Short mmCIF file of C-alpha atoms and ligand atoms in Angstrom, two decimals:
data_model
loop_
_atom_site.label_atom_id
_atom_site.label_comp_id
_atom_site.label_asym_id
_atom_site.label_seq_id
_atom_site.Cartn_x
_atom_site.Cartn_y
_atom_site.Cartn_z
CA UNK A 15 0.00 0.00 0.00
CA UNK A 16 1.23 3.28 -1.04
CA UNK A 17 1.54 5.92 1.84
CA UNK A 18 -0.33 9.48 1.67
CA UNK A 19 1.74 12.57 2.36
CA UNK A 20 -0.14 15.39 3.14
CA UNK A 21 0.87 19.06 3.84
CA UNK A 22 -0.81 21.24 6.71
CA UNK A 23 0.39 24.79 7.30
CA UNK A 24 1.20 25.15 11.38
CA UNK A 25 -1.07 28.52 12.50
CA UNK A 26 1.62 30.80 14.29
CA UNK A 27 -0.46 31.36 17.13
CA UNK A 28 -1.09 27.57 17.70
CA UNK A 29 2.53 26.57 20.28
CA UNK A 30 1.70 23.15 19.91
CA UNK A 31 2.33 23.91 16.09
CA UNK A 32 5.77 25.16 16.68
CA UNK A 33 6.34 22.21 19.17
CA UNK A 34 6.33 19.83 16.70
CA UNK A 35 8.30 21.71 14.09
CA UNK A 36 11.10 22.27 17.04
CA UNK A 37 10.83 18.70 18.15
CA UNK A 38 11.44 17.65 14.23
CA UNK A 39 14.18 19.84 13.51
CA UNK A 40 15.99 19.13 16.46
CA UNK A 41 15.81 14.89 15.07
CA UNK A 42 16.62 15.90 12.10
CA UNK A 43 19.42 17.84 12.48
CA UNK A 44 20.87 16.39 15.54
CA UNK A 45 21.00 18.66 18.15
CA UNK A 46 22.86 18.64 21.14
CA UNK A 47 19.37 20.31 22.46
CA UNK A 48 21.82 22.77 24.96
CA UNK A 49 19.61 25.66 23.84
CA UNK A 50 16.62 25.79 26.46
CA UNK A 51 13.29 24.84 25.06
CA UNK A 52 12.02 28.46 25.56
CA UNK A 53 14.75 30.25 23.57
CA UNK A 54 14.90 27.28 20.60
CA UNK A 55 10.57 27.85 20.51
CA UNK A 56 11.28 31.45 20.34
CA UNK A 57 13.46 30.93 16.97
CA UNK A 58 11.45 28.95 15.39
CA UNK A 59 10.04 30.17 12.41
CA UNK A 60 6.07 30.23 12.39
CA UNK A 61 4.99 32.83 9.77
CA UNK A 62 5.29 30.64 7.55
CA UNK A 63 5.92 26.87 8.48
CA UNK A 64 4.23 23.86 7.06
CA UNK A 65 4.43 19.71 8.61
CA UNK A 66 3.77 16.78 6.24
CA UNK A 67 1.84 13.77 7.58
CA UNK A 68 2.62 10.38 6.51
CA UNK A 69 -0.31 8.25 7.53
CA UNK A 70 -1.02 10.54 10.14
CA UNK A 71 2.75 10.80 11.51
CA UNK A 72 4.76 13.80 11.52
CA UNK A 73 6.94 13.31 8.63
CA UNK A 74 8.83 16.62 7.62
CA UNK A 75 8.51 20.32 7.97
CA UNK A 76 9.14 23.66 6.67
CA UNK A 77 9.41 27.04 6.81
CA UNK A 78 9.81 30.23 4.97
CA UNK A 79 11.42 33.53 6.04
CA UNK A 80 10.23 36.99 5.07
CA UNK A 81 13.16 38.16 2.89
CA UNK A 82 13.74 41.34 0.46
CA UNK A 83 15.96 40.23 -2.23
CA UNK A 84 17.96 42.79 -4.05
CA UNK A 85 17.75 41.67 -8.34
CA UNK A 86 19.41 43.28 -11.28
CA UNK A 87 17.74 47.51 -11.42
CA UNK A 88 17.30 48.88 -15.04
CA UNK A 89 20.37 50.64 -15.51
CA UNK A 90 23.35 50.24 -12.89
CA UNK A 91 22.89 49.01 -9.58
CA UNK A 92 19.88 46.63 -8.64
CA UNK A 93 16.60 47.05 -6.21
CA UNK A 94 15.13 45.12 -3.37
CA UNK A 95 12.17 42.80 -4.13
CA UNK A 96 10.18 40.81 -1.29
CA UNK A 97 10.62 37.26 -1.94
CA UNK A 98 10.08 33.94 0.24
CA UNK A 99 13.01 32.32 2.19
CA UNK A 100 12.76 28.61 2.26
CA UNK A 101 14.22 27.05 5.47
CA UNK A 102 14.01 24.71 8.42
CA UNK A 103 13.58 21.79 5.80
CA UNK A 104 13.61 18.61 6.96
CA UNK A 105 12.44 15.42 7.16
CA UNK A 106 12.07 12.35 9.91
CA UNK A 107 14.32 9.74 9.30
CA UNK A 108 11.95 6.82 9.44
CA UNK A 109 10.06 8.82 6.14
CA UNK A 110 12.97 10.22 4.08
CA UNK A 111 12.81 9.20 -0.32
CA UNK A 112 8.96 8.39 0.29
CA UNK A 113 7.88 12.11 -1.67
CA UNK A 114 7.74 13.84 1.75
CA UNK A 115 10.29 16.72 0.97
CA UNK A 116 8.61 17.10 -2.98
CA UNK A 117 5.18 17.53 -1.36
CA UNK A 118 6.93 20.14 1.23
CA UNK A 119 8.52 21.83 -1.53
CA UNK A 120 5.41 21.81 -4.03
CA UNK A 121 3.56 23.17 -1.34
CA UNK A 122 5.88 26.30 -0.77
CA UNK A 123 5.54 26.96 -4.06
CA UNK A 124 1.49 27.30 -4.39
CA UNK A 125 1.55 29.44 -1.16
CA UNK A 126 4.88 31.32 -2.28
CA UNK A 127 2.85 32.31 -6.22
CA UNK A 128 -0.91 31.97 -4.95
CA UNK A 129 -1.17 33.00 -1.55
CA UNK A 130 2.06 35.73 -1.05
CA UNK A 131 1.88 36.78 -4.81
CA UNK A 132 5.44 36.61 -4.27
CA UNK A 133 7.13 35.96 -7.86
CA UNK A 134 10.99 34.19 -6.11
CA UNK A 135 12.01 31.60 -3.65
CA UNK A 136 15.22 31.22 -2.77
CA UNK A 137 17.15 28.91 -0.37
CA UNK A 138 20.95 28.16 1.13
CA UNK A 139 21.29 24.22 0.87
CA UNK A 140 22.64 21.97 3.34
CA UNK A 141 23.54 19.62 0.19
CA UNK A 142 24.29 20.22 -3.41
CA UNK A 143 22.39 17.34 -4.47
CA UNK A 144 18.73 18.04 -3.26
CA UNK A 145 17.04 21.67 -5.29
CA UNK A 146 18.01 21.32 -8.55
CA UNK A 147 14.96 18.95 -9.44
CA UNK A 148 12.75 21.30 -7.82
CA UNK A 149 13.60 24.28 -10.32
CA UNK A 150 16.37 25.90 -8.02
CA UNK A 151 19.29 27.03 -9.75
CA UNK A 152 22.76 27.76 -8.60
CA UNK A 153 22.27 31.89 -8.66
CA UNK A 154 25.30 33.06 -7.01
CA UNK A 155 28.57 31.20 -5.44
CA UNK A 156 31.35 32.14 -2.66
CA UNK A 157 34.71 31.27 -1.74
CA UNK A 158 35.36 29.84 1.42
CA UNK A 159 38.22 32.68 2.39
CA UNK A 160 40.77 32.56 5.20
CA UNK A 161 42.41 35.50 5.35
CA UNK A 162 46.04 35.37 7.60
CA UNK A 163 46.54 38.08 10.32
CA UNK A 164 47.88 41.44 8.37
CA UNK A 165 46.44 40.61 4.97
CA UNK A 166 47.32 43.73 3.06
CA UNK A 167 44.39 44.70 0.45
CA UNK A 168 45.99 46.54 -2.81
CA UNK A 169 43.10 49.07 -3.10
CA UNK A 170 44.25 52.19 -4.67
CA UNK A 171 44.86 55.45 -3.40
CA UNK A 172 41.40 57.18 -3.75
CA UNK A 173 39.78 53.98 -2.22
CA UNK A 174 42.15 54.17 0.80
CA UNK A 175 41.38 57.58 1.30
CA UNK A 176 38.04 57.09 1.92
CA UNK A 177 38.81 54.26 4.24
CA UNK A 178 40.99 56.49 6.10
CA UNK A 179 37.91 58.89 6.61
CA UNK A 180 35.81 56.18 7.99
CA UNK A 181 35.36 55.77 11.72
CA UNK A 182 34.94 51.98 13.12
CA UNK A 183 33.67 51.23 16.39
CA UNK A 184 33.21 47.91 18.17
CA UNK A 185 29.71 46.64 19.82
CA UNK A 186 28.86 43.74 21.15
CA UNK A 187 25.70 42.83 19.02
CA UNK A 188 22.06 43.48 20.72
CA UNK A 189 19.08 43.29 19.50
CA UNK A 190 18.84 46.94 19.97
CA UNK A 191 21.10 47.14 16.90
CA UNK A 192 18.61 45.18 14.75
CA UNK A 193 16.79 48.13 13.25
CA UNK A 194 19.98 49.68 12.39
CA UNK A 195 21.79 46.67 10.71
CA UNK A 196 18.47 46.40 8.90
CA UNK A 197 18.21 50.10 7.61
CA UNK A 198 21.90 49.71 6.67
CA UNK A 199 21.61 46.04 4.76
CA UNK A 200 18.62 47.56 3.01
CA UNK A 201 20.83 50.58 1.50
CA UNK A 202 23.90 48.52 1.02
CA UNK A 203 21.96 45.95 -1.52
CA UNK A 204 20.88 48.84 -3.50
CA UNK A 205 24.77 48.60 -4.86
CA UNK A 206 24.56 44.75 -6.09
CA UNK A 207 22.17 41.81 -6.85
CA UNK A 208 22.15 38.74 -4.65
CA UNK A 209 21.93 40.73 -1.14
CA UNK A 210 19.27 39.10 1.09
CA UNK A 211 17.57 41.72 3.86
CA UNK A 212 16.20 39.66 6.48
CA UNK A 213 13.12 41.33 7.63
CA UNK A 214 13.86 44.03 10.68
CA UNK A 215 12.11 41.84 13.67
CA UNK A 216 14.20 38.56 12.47
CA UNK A 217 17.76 41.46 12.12
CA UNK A 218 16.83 41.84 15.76
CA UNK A 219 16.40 38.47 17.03
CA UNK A 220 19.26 37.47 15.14
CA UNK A 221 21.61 39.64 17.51
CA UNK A 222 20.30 38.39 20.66
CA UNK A 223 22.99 36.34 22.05
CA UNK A 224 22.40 32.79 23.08
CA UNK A 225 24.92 31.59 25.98
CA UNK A 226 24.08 28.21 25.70
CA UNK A 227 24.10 27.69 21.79
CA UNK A 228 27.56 29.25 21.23
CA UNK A 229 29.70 27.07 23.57
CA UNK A 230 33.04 28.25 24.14
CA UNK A 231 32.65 31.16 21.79
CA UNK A 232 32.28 35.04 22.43
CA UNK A 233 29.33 36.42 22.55
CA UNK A 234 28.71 38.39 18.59
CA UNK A 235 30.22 41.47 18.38
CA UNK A 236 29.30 44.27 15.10
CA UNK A 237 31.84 46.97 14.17
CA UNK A 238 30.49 49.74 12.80
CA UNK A 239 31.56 52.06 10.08
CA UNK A 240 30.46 56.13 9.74
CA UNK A 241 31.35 58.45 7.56
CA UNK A 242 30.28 61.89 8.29
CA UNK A 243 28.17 60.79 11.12
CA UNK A 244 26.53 58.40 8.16
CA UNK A 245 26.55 54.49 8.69
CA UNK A 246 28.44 53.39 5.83
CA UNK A 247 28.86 49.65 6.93
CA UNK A 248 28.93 46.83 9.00
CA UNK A 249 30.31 43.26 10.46
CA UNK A 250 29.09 40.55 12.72
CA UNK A 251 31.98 38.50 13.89
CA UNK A 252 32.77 36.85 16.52
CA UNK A 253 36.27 35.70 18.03
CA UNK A 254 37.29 31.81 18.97
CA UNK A 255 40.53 32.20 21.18
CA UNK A 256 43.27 29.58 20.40
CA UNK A 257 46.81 28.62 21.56
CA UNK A 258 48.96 26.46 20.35
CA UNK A 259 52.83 25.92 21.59
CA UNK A 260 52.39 29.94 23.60
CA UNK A 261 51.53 31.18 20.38
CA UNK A 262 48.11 33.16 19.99
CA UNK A 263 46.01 31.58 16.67
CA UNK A 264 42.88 32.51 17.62
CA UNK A 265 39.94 32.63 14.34
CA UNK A 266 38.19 35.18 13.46
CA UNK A 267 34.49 34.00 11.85
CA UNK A 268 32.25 36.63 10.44
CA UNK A 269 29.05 36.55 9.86
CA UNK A 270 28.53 39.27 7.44
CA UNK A 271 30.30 42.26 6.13
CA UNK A 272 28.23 45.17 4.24
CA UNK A 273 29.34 48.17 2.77
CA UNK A 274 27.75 51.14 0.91
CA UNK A 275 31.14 51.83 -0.62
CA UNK A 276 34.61 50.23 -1.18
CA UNK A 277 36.16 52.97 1.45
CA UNK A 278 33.82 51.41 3.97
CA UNK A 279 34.55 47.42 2.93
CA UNK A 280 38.51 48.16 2.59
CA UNK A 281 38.06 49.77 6.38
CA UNK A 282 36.01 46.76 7.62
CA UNK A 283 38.05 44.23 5.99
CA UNK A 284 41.74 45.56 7.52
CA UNK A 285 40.34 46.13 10.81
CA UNK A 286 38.70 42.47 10.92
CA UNK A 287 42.55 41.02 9.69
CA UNK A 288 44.30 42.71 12.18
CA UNK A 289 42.50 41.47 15.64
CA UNK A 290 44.95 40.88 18.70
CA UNK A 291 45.56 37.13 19.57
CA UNK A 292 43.46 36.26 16.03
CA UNK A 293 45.50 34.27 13.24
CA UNK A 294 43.17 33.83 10.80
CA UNK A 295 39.79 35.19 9.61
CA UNK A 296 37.34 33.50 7.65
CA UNK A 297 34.94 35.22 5.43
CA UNK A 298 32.58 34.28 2.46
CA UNK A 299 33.98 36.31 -0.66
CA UNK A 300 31.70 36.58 -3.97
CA UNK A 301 34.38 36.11 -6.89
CA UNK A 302 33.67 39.69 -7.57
CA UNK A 303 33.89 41.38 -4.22
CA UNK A 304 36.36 43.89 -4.24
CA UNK A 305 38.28 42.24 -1.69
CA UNK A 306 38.89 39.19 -3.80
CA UNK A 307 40.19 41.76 -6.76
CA UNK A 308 42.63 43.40 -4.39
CA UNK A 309 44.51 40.32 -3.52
CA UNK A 310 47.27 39.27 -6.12
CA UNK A 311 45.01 36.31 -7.26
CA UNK A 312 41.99 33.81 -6.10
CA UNK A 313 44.16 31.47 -4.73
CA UNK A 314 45.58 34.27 -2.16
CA UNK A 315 41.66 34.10 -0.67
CA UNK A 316 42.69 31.17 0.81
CA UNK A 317 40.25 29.09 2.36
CA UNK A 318 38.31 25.37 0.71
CA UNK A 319 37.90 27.09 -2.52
CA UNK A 320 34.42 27.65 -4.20
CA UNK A 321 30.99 27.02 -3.40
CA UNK A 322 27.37 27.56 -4.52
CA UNK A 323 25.21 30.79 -2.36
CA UNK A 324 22.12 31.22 -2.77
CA UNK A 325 19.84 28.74 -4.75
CA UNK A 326 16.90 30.91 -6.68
CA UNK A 327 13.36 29.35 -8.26
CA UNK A 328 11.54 32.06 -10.67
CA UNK A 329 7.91 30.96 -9.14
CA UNK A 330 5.96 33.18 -11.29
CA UNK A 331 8.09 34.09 -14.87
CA UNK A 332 5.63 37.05 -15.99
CA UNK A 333 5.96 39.14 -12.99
CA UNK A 334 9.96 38.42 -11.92
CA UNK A 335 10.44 39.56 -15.44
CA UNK A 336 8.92 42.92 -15.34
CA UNK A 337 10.74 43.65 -12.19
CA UNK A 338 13.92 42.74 -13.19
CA UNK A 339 16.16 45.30 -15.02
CA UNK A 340 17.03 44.42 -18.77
CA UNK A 341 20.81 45.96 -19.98
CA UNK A 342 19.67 45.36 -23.55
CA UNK A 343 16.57 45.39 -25.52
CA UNK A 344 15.29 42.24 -26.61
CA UNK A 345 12.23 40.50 -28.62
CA UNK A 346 12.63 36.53 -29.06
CA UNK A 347 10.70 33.25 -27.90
CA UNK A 348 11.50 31.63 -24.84
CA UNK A 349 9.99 27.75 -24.70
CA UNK A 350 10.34 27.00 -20.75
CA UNK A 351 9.93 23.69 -19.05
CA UNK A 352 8.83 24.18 -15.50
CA UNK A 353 6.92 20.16 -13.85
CA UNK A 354 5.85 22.06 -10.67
CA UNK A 355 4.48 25.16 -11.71
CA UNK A 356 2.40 24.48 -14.92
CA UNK A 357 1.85 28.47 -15.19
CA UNK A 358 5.36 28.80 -16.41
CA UNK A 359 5.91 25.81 -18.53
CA UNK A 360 4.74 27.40 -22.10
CA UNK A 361 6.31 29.76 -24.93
CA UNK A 362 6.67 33.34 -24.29
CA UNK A 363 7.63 36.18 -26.04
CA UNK A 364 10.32 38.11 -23.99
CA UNK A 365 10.77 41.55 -24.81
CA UNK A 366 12.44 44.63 -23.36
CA UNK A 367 12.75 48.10 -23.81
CA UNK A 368 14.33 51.01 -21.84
CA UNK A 369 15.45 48.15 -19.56
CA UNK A 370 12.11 47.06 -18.82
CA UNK A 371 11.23 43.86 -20.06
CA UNK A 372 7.77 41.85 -19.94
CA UNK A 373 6.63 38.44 -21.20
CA UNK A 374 3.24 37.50 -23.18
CA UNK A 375 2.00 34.11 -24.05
CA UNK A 376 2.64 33.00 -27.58
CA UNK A 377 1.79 30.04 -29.78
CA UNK A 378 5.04 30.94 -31.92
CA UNK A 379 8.06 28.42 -32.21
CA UNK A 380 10.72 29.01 -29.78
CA UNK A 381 14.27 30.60 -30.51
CA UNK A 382 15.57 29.27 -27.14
CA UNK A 383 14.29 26.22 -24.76
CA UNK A 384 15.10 26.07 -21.07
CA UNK A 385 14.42 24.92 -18.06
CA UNK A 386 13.03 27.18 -15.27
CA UNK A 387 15.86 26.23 -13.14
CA UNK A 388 18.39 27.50 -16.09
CA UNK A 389 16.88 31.03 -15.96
CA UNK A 390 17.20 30.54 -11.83
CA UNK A 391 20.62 30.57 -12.84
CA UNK A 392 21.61 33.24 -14.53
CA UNK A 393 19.06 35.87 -12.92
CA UNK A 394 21.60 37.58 -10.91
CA UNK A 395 24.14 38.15 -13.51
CA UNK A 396 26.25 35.17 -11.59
CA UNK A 397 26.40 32.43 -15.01
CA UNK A 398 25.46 32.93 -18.11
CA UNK A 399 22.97 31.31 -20.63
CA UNK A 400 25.74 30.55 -22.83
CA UNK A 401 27.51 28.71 -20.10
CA UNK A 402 24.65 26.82 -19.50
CA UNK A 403 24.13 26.34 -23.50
CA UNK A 404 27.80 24.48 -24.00
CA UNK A 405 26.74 22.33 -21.18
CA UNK A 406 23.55 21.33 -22.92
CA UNK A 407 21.01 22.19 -21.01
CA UNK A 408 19.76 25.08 -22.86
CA UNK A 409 19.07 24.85 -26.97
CA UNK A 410 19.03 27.37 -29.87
CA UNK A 411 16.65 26.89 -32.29
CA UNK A 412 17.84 30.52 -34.12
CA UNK A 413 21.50 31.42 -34.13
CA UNK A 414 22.43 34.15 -32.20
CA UNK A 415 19.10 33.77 -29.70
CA UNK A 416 21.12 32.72 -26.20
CA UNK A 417 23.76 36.09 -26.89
CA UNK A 418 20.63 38.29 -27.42
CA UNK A 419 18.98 36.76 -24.02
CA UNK A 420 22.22 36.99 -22.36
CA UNK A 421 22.70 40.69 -23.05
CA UNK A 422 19.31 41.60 -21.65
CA UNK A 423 20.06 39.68 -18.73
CA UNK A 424 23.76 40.84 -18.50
CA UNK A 425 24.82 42.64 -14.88
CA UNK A 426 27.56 44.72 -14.25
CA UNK A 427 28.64 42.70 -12.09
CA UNK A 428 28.49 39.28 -10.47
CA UNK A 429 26.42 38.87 -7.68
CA UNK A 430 27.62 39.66 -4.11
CA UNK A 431 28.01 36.54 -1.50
CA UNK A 432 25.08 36.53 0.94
CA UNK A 433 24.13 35.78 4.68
CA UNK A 434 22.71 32.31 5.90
CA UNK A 435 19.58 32.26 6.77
C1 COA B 530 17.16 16.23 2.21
C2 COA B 530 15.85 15.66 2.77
C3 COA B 530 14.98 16.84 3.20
C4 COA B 530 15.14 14.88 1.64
O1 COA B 530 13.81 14.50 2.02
P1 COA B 530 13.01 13.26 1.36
O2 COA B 530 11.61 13.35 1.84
O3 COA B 530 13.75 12.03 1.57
O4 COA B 530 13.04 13.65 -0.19
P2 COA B 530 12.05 13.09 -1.33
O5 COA B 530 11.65 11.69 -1.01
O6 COA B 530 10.94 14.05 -1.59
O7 COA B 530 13.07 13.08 -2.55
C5 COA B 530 12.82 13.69 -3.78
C6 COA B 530 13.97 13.38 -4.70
O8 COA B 530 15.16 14.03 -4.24
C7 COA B 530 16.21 13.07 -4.07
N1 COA B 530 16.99 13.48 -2.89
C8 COA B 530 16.50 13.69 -1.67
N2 COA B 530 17.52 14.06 -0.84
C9 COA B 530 18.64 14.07 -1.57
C10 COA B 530 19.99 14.34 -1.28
N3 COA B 530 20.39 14.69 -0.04
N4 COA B 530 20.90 14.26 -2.26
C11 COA B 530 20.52 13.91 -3.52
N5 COA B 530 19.22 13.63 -3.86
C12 COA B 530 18.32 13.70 -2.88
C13 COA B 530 15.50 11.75 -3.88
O9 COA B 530 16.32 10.67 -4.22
C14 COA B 530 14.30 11.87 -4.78
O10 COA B 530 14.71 11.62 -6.12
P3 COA B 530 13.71 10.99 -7.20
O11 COA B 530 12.58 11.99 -7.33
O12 COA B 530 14.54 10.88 -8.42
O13 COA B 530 13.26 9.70 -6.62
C15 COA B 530 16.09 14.70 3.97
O14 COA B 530 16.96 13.68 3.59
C16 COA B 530 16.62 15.40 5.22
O15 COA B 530 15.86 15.79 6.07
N6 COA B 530 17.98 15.60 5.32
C17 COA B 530 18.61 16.23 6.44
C18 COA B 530 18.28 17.71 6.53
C19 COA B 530 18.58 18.48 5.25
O16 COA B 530 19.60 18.29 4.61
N7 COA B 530 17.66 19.37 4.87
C20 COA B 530 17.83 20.23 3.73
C21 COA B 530 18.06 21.60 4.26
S1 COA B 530 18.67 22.73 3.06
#
């Protein structure tokens, strides 16, 4: 007999609702459960959290985060969108490769296009192996960096000059600061696609420190950076104290690092590389963060070398489109192939003018084919179509369509490395 999965969305005001998600994460993820009950219900995300049923069992849950997203502007630059944040996924291990994670996932989906109008998910995966099926793609990646104690950046003169005018100052992080880190996020992703903005309640309860989930760690500490009594940046970091043989070889880990301007990162960056008793810092660099570009080469980053970001599904094609920027004008046919959302999987005529760009419904052939999880790849300017064309996954029916596509879709630059959430 074949088992039934069903979904049911937990109401946030029900406890025994988050209960059961806690209880399930904390299986699935095996925790050492050090966290008190009261604190670990408190994180638990309930705006938006579903729990499949396998025969009546709890099976699986989860969860989406309210997240602003900031995608490719018209012209330079990019601008924050609200999209879901899919999270907390998991599933018991007594039901795991019975359909319980596709029926979580489908789920999200319906609620993220039909219920939050909401036209992008995105996700950070614990595996490589798991979204692509789903119509995730691969949107932007990071290195792993280690930077040693008095890494010098090569930023020229003009740049240093403005890090010389910027003030830092050290806080240990609070969730009094939450508003503040928010305001600031929200500005600095104005200057690049791929920035997620958690919402200003979760920036707060994200600084609350947790004694008993950090172990021998320091409690979080943010460093500010003003300009002209302006914020002009920020890091979360905290400090893991080491010795080895009298010598001091302490790690630095941070958290994030944002910026409005390359004064403000080059100030952040040298102050977080030169910490007393610290040996090493480790940092998530985009391949086109200015940090990476002032070091001699990629392999002076350092650190386990590349890895994929942040994983993006276009839920609803016609209106991520129109608020997307477009660097070129186009007018082709686009045939997508999308098996969980049947409102995508059709022809459509892309066009764009002005660097706005829209999509109708057509009957006509298509120039290019794809799969919705292709166009999840390239939509923050971090691969191209053309990449994804040698590889085979995308065709050309017309020569010359993927180049066209490709310069519409075409950033500036790459997408910037993002926070976990
Ligand atoms: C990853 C996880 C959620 C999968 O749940 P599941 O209910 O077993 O997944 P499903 O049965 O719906 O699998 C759907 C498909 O994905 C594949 N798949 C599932 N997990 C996979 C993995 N880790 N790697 C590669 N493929 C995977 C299945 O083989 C299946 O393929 P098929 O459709 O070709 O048969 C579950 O194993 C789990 O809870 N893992 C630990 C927590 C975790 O990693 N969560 C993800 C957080 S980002």
């Amino acid at each position: 007999m074949t088992s039934r999965v069903t979904v049911h969305r937990i109401d946030p005001q029900d406890p025994a609702g988050a209960e059961a998600v806690l209880d399930l994460d904390q299986l699935v993820w095996a925790d050492d459960l050090r966290t008190p009950r009261e604190v670990a219900l408190a994180d638990t995300p309930t705006r938006a959290a579903w729990i499949a049923r396998v025969d009546g069992e709890d099976a699986g849950i989860a969860a989406s985060w309210d997240i602003e997203l900031s995608v490719p502007a018209a012209g330079d630059g990019a601008s924050l969108r609200p999209v879901e944040g899919l999270t907390w996924v998991g599933v018991h291990p007594d039901h795991r490769r019975r359909g319980v994670l596709t029926a979580l996932i489908r789920e999200h989906l319906r609620w993220t296009r039909h219920e939050q109008g909401r036209p992008i998910s995105v996700l950070k995966a614990s595996e490589p192996g798991i979204y692509g099926r789903f119509g995730y793609g691969v949107a932007s990646s990071t290195m792993m960096s280690s930077f040693a104690r008095g890494t010098t950046f090569a930023a020229p003169p003009a740049v240093r000059e403005l890090a010389d005018a910027t003030t830092l100052r050290t806080r240990t992080a609070s969730p009094e600061q939450g508003r503040r880190w928010h305001e600031l996020a929200r500005e600095c992703a104005r200057t690049g696609a791929g920035h997620v903005v958690r919402s200003a309640q979760d920036s707060e309860r994200l600084l609350l420190d947790h004694p008993e989930s950090r172990g021998s760690r320091e409690p979080a500490r943010l460093v500010w950076a003003t300009r002209e009594g302006r914020d002009v940046g920020v890091a979360h970091f905290h400090r893991s104290p080491k010795w080895s043989e009298g010598r001091a070889e302490g790690r630095v880990g941070v958290f994030f690092l944002l910026s409005a301007d390359a004064g403000a990162r080059l100030a952040l960056a040298e102050r977080l590389v030169d910490i007393d008793l610290m040996a090493t810092t480790e940092y998530w660099v985009a391949p086109d963060d200015v940090l990476a570009l002032w070091l001699p080469s990629p392999r002076s980053v350092g650190g386990s070398g590349m890895t994929d970001n942040l994983w993006l599904r276009l839920v609803d094609l016609p209106a991520a489109v129109a608020e997307r920027g477009h660097a070129a004008d186009v007018d082709l046919v686009v045939g997508v192939r999308d098996e969980i959302l049947p409102d995508n999987a059709r022809s459509w005529r892309w066009t764009a003018t002005g660097g706005t760009g829209a999509v109708s419904r057509t009957d006509a052939t298509p120039d290019v084919t794809l799969d919705i999880g292709d166009l999840g790849a390239v939509w923050l300017g971090g691969q191209t179509l053309a990449a994804r064309t040698a590889a085979g996954f995308v065709a050309e029916h017309r020569p010359g369509a993927v180049a066209e596509l490709d310069a519409a879709l075409r950033t500036a630059v790459g997408p910037v490395g993002t926070i976990d959430f």
